[in-house]
Coordinates of C-alpha atoms in Angstrom, one line a residue:
M939 CA 0.0 0.0 0.0
S940 CA 1.4 3.4 -0.9
K941 CA 2.7 5.7 1.8
L942 CA -0.1 8.1 2.4
A943 CA -0.7 10.4 5.3
R944 CA -2.7 8.7 8.1
K945 CA -5.6 11.0 7.6
E946 CA -5.9 10.3 3.9
K947 CA -5.7 6.5 4.5
V948 CA -8.6 6.7 7.0
R949 CA -10.6 8.8 4.5
R950 CA -10.1 6.1 1.9
Y951 CA -11.0 3.3 4.4
H952 CA -14.2 5.1 5.3
A953 CA -15.1 5.7 1.6
I954 CA -14.8 2.0 0.9
Y955 CA -16.8 1.2 4.1
N956 CA -19.4 3.6 3.0
Q957 CA -19.8 1.9 -0.4
I958 CA -20.4 -1.4 1.4
C959 CA -22.9 0.2 3.7
L960 CA -24.8 1.5 0.7
N961 CA -24.7 -1.8 -1.1
P962 CA -23.3 -4.7 1.0
R963 CA -22.6 -6.9 -2.1
V964 CA -21.1 -4.1 -4.2
H965 CA -18.5 -5.4 -6.6
V966 CA -14.9 -4.2 -6.4
H967 CA -15.1 -2.7 -9.9
E968 CA -18.2 -0.7 -8.9
I969 CA -16.4 0.7 -5.8
S970 CA -13.5 1.5 -8.1
K971 CA -15.8 3.4 -10.5
N972 CA -17.7 5.2 -7.8
L973 CA -14.6 6.4 -5.9
K974 CA -12.3 6.8 -8.9
F975 CA -9.7 4.5 -7.4
A976 CA -7.9 1.9 -9.4
R977 CA -9.5 -1.6 -9.1
N978 CA -6.3 -3.1 -7.8
T979 CA -6.1 -0.3 -5.2
V980 CA -9.6 -1.1 -4.0
S981 CA -8.8 -4.8 -3.7
E982 CA -5.6 -4.0 -1.8
Y983 CA -7.4 -1.7 0.6
L984 CA -10.2 -4.2 1.2
D985 CA -7.7 -7.0 1.9
H986 CA -5.8 -4.7 4.3
M987 CA -9.0 -3.6 6.1
Y988 CA -10.2 -7.1 6.7
R989 CA -6.7 -8.3 7.7
S990 CA -6.1 -5.4 10.1
E991 CA -9.6 -5.7 11.6
I992 CA -10.6 -2.2 10.4
L993 CA -13.6 -3.7 8.6
F994 CA -16.0 -6.5 9.7
G995 CA -18.9 -7.8 7.7
P996 CA -21.3 -7.3 6.2
E997 CA -23.2 -10.0 8.1
L998 CA -27.0 -10.7 8.3
R999 CA -29.1 -10.9 11.4
L1000 CA -32.8 -11.7 11.5
K1001 CA -35.1 -8.9 12.6
Y1002 CA -37.1 -9.6 15.8
H1003 CA -40.3 -11.4 14.9
S1004 CA -42.9 -13.7 16.5
G1005 CA -41.1 -16.9 15.6
L1006 CA -37.7 -15.7 16.9
E1007 CA -37.3 -16.0 20.6
K1008 CA -33.8 -15.1 21.9
Y1009 CA -33.0 -14.2 25.5
L1010 CA -30.1 -12.1 26.7
H1011 CA -28.5 -12.9 30.1
L1012 CA -25.9 -10.8 32.1
V1013 CA -24.3 -12.9 34.8
K1014 CA -21.6 -12.5 37.5
F1015 CA -19.4 -15.5 38.3
D1016 CA -16.6 -15.9 40.7
D1017 CA -14.6 -17.8 38.0
P1018 CA -15.8 -16.4 34.6
Y1019 CA -13.2 -18.4 32.7
S1020 CA -14.6 -21.8 33.8
A1021 CA -18.2 -20.6 33.3
F1022 CA -17.3 -19.3 29.8
D1023 CA -15.9 -22.7 28.9
E1024 CA -19.0 -24.5 30.2
L1025 CA -21.5 -22.2 28.6
Q1026 CA -19.8 -22.8 25.2
R1027 CA -21.0 -26.4 25.4
V1028 CA -24.7 -25.6 26.0
P1029 CA -26.7 -26.3 22.8
Q1030 CA -29.3 -23.6 23.5
I1031 CA -26.6 -20.8 23.7
D1032 CA -25.5 -19.4 20.4
Y1033 CA -23.5 -16.4 21.6
C1034 CA -21.3 -15.9 24.7
S1035 CA -18.9 -13.2 25.8
M1036 CA -16.7 -12.4 28.7
F1037 CA -16.5 -9.0 30.4
L1038 CA -14.9 -7.2 33.3
G1039 CA -17.3 -5.0 35.3
D1040 CA -20.9 -5.1 36.6
W1041 CA -21.3 -8.5 34.9
N1042 CA -18.6 -10.8 33.6
I1043 CA -20.6 -13.2 31.3
M1044 CA -23.1 -12.2 28.7
F1045 CA -24.9 -14.9 26.7
I1046 CA -27.8 -15.2 24.3
S1047 CA -29.9 -18.3 24.2
D1048 CA -33.0 -19.7 22.4
E1049 CA -34.8 -20.0 25.7
K1050 CA -34.3 -18.8 29.3
Y1051 CA -31.3 -20.7 30.7
D1052 CA -30.7 -20.8 34.5
P1053 CA -26.9 -20.5 35.1
S1054 CA -27.1 -20.8 38.9
H1055 CA -26.0 -24.4 38.8
I1056 CA -22.6 -23.4 37.3
K1057 CA -19.7 -23.4 39.8
G1058 CA -18.9 -19.8 41.0
F1059 CA -22.3 -18.3 40.1
E1060 CA -22.9 -15.1 42.1
N1061 CA -25.9 -13.3 40.6
L1062 CA -28.1 -12.8 37.5
L1063 CA -27.9 -9.0 36.8
F1064 CA -30.3 -9.1 33.8
Y1065 CA -32.5 -11.5 31.8
G1066 CA -34.9 -10.5 29.1
K1067 CA -36.0 -10.9 25.5
R1068 CA -33.5 -9.9 22.8
G1069 CA -34.8 -7.9 19.9
S1070 CA -33.1 -6.8 16.7
I1071 CA -29.4 -5.9 16.4
F1072 CA -28.2 -2.8 14.6
T1073 CA -24.9 -1.2 13.6
P1074 CA -25.7 2.4 12.7
K1075 CA -23.5 3.9 10.0
T1076 CA -20.2 5.2 11.4
P1077 CA -19.3 8.8 10.5
L1078 CA -15.9 10.1 9.5
I1079 CA -15.3 12.4 12.4
G1080 CA -12.8 13.2 15.2
W1081 CA -13.5 12.2 18.8
K1082 CA -13.7 15.8 20.0
M1083 CA -16.4 16.7 17.4
A1084 CA -18.2 13.5 18.0
F1085 CA -18.7 14.2 21.7
E1086 CA -19.7 17.8 20.9
R1087 CA -22.4 16.6 18.5
M1088 CA -23.6 14.2 21.2
R1089 CA -23.8 17.0 23.7
V1090 CA -25.9 19.1 21.3
H1091 CA -28.2 16.3 20.5
I1092 CA -28.8 15.6 24.2
S1093 CA -29.5 19.3 24.9
T1094 CA -32.3 19.3 22.4
F1095 CA -33.9 16.1 23.7
D1096 CA -37.5 16.3 25.0
P1097 CA -38.4 13.4 27.4
D1098 CA -42.1 14.2 27.0
G1099 CA -41.8 14.1 23.2
R1100 CA -42.6 11.3 20.7
K1101 CA -43.1 7.9 22.3
E1102 CA -40.5 5.4 21.2
T1103 CA -41.2 1.6 21.0
N1104 CA -38.7 -1.1 21.8
L1105 CA -38.8 -4.7 20.7
V1106 CA -41.0 -4.0 17.6
K1107 CA -42.0 -7.4 16.1
E1108 CA -41.6 -7.7 12.3
S1109 CA -43.2 -10.2 10.1
P1110 CA -41.3 -13.6 10.0
P1111 CA -39.5 -14.4 6.7
P1112 CA -41.8 -16.3 4.3
W1113 CA -38.8 -18.2 3.0
D1114 CA -38.8 -21.8 1.7
A1115 CA -36.1 -24.3 2.4
E1116 CA -33.8 -23.0 -0.3
E1117 CA -34.1 -19.5 0.9
W1118 CA -33.3 -20.5 4.5
T1119 CA -30.3 -22.4 3.1
L1120 CA -29.1 -19.1 1.5
F1121 CA -29.6 -17.2 4.7
H1122 CA -27.4 -19.6 6.7
E1123 CA -24.7 -19.6 4.0
Y1124 CA -24.5 -15.8 4.0
E1125 CA -25.3 -15.0 7.7
Y1126 CA -21.7 -14.4 8.7
D1127 CA -20.4 -13.3 5.3
F1128 CA -22.8 -11.5 3.0
R1129 CA -20.1 -10.9 0.4
K1130 CA -19.5 -14.6 -0.4
K1131 CA -19.3 -15.4 -4.1
V1132 CA -22.6 -16.6 -5.5
T1133 CA -21.7 -19.3 -8.0
P1134 CA -20.0 -21.8 -5.5
I1135 CA -23.0 -21.5 -3.1
L1136 CA -25.6 -22.1 -5.8
R1137 CA -23.6 -25.1 -7.2
K1138 CA -23.2 -26.5 -3.8
H1139 CA -26.9 -26.5 -3.0
L1140 CA -28.3 -26.8 -6.6
I1141 CA -30.1 -23.4 -6.3
S1142 CA -30.9 -21.3 -9.3
S1143 CA -29.5 -17.8 -9.8
E1144 CA -33.1 -16.6 -10.3
K1145 CA -34.0 -17.9 -6.8
F1146 CA -30.9 -16.3 -5.3
Y1147 CA -31.8 -12.8 -6.7
Q1148 CA -35.4 -13.2 -5.6
W1149 CA -34.2 -14.0 -2.1
L1150 CA -31.8 -11.1 -2.2
E1151 CA -34.6 -8.6 -2.7
T1152 CA -36.3 -9.7 0.5
I1153 CA -33.2 -9.1 2.7
P1154 CA -34.0 -5.5 3.7
D1155 CA -37.5 -6.6 4.9
Y1156 CA -36.4 -9.4 7.2
T1157 CA -32.8 -8.8 8.3
T1158 CA -30.5 -6.1 9.5
V1159 CA -27.1 -5.9 7.9
L1160 CA -24.2 -5.5 10.3
T1161 CA -21.1 -3.8 8.9
K1162 CA -18.5 -2.6 11.5
F1163 CA -15.8 0.0 11.0
Y1164 CA -12.8 0.6 13.4
P1165 CA -10.4 3.1 11.7
D1166 CA -7.5 2.2 14.0
G1167 CA -8.1 -1.6 14.0
Y1168 CA -10.4 -3.4 16.4
G1169 CA -7.5 -4.3 18.8
N1170 CA -6.6 -0.7 19.4
Y1171 CA -9.9 0.2 21.2
T1172 CA -11.4 -0.6 24.6
H1173 CA -14.8 -2.2 24.0
F1174 CA -17.4 -1.3 26.6
G1175 CA -20.8 -2.9 27.0
F1176 CA -23.6 -0.7 28.5
L1177 CA -27.0 -2.0 29.6
L1178 CA -29.1 1.2 29.3
K1179 CA -32.5 1.4 31.0
T1180 CA -34.5 3.6 28.7
E1181 CA -37.9 4.3 27.2
H1182 CA -36.2 6.3 24.4
P1183 CA -34.0 3.7 22.5
D1184 CA -34.1 5.5 19.2
S1185 CA -32.9 8.7 20.7
V1186 CA -30.1 6.9 22.5
I1187 CA -29.0 5.2 19.3
T1188 CA -29.0 8.5 17.4
T1189 CA -26.9 10.1 20.1
L1190 CA -24.3 7.3 20.3
S1191 CA -24.1 6.9 16.5
H1192 CA -22.0 10.1 16.4
L1193 CA -19.0 8.1 17.6
P1194 CA -16.2 7.5 15.0
A1195 CA -16.0 3.7 15.6
T1196 CA -18.9 1.3 15.1
I1197 CA -21.5 0.9 17.9
V1198 CA -23.5 -2.3 18.1
C1199 CA -27.0 -1.9 19.5
I1200 CA -29.1 -4.8 20.8
Q1201 CA -32.7 -4.2 21.6
V1202 CA -33.7 -5.8 24.9
E1203 CA -36.7 -5.6 27.2
Y1204 CA -36.9 -2.3 29.1
G1205 CA -33.9 -0.8 27.3
L1206 CA -30.9 -1.2 25.1
M1207 CA -27.6 -3.1 25.1
A1208 CA -24.9 -0.9 23.5
M1209 CA -21.4 -1.9 22.6
L1210 CA -19.1 1.1 22.3
S1211 CA -15.5 1.1 21.1
I1212 CA -13.5 3.9 22.7
K1213 CA -9.9 5.3 22.5
S1214 CA -7.6 7.1 25.1
D1215 CA -8.1 8.3 28.7
I1216 CA -9.4 11.7 27.6
T1217 CA -12.1 9.9 25.5
F1218 CA -13.1 7.9 28.6
T1219 CA -13.6 11.2 30.5
D1220 CA -15.9 12.5 27.7
L1221 CA -17.8 9.2 27.6
S1222 CA -18.4 9.4 31.4
S1223 CA -19.6 12.9 31.0
T1224 CA -21.9 12.0 28.1
L1225 CA -23.5 9.1 30.1
H1226 CA -24.2 11.5 33.0
K1227 CA -25.9 13.9 30.6
L1228 CA -27.9 11.1 29.1
R1229 CA -29.2 10.3 32.6
T1230 CA -29.9 13.9 33.7
S1231 CA -31.7 14.7 30.4
G1232 CA -34.1 11.8 31.0
M1233 CA -33.0 9.9 27.9
I1234 CA -31.9 7.0 30.1
E1235 CA -32.9 6.1 33.6
G1236 CA -29.7 4.4 34.6
F1237 CA -27.1 1.9 33.3
H1238 CA -24.7 -0.9 34.1
Q1239 CA -21.3 -1.2 32.4
A1240 CA -18.5 -3.6 31.7
I1241 CA -15.4 -3.9 29.5
G1242 CA -15.5 -6.7 26.8
L1243 CA -12.7 -9.3 26.8
I1244 CA -13.6 -12.2 24.4
H1245 CA -16.6 -13.7 22.7
Y1246 CA -17.7 -16.4 20.4
I1247 CA -20.6 -17.1 18.0
G1248 CA -21.9 -20.6 17.7
V1249 CA -22.2 -21.8 14.1
E1250 CA -23.1 -25.2 12.6
E1251 CA -19.5 -26.1 11.9
G1252 CA -18.4 -25.3 15.5
Y1253 CA -17.5 -22.0 17.1
A1254 CA -16.5 -18.9 15.2
E1255 CA -13.9 -17.4 17.5
L1256 CA -13.9 -13.6 17.5
R1257 CA -11.8 -11.2 19.6

């Protein structure tokens, strides 16, 4: 990769990320044409962004609907490492992560799972239905300006304004067996090449493109952008008690690294990726303003350490 100033490199990273947000399956040659970059340059940048954990996704997640029952649990264990290992082996659990803070294990299951029998169990901080998952588009902005925009947004918030609804149930996907097969193939990599998948499952290209048109109606597309690389951030989890989840998401989406928002009963689970001690101070101040404005009633917090996602082939390890 050519020796460009850091600021220009980040601008190019973000421009490519933005193209994928606009069209998750956009071809490299289309990105090249739209951005007026050489095709080889786009390929080189994309490879670097994935390899350096600047870009993740796009991935697909089903929107919350009547046939999708998922439950989020936040638990405190005396020995979270042993609990983490044990929970990985539970068939009903398809996501588990380790934290340091008000809770040290978060897991998502297909039904309520009582973890009190696991050695070292201390308490269940939260249990509730999990709704849809979102990754709002990440802006190209500096940290100072991001927090300033958040302060302005909070200052204009009216707690007595429009009522906001959490856990909105969408219609379940009316997919047949082939379409569900396509979903599971593309769930964790929506940019997979088409031909090998269609040959593998003997599905027609016409069926694929018909299915593709339904994606916005029944799924959210998760695309994550970390300009400095995922490993160079501290990753916080916040359980926010709020009756204004949309306003909270709009406020937090000013941050210059992707936030992951999970709808839960009575509030919102937000994963924020933050840099430097000064930024921590700004974050603490912003959370205080969110509470005093009435946008949130309170929160719990923890720092993320490690997590996994269960897939049919085993466990997809993620940092």
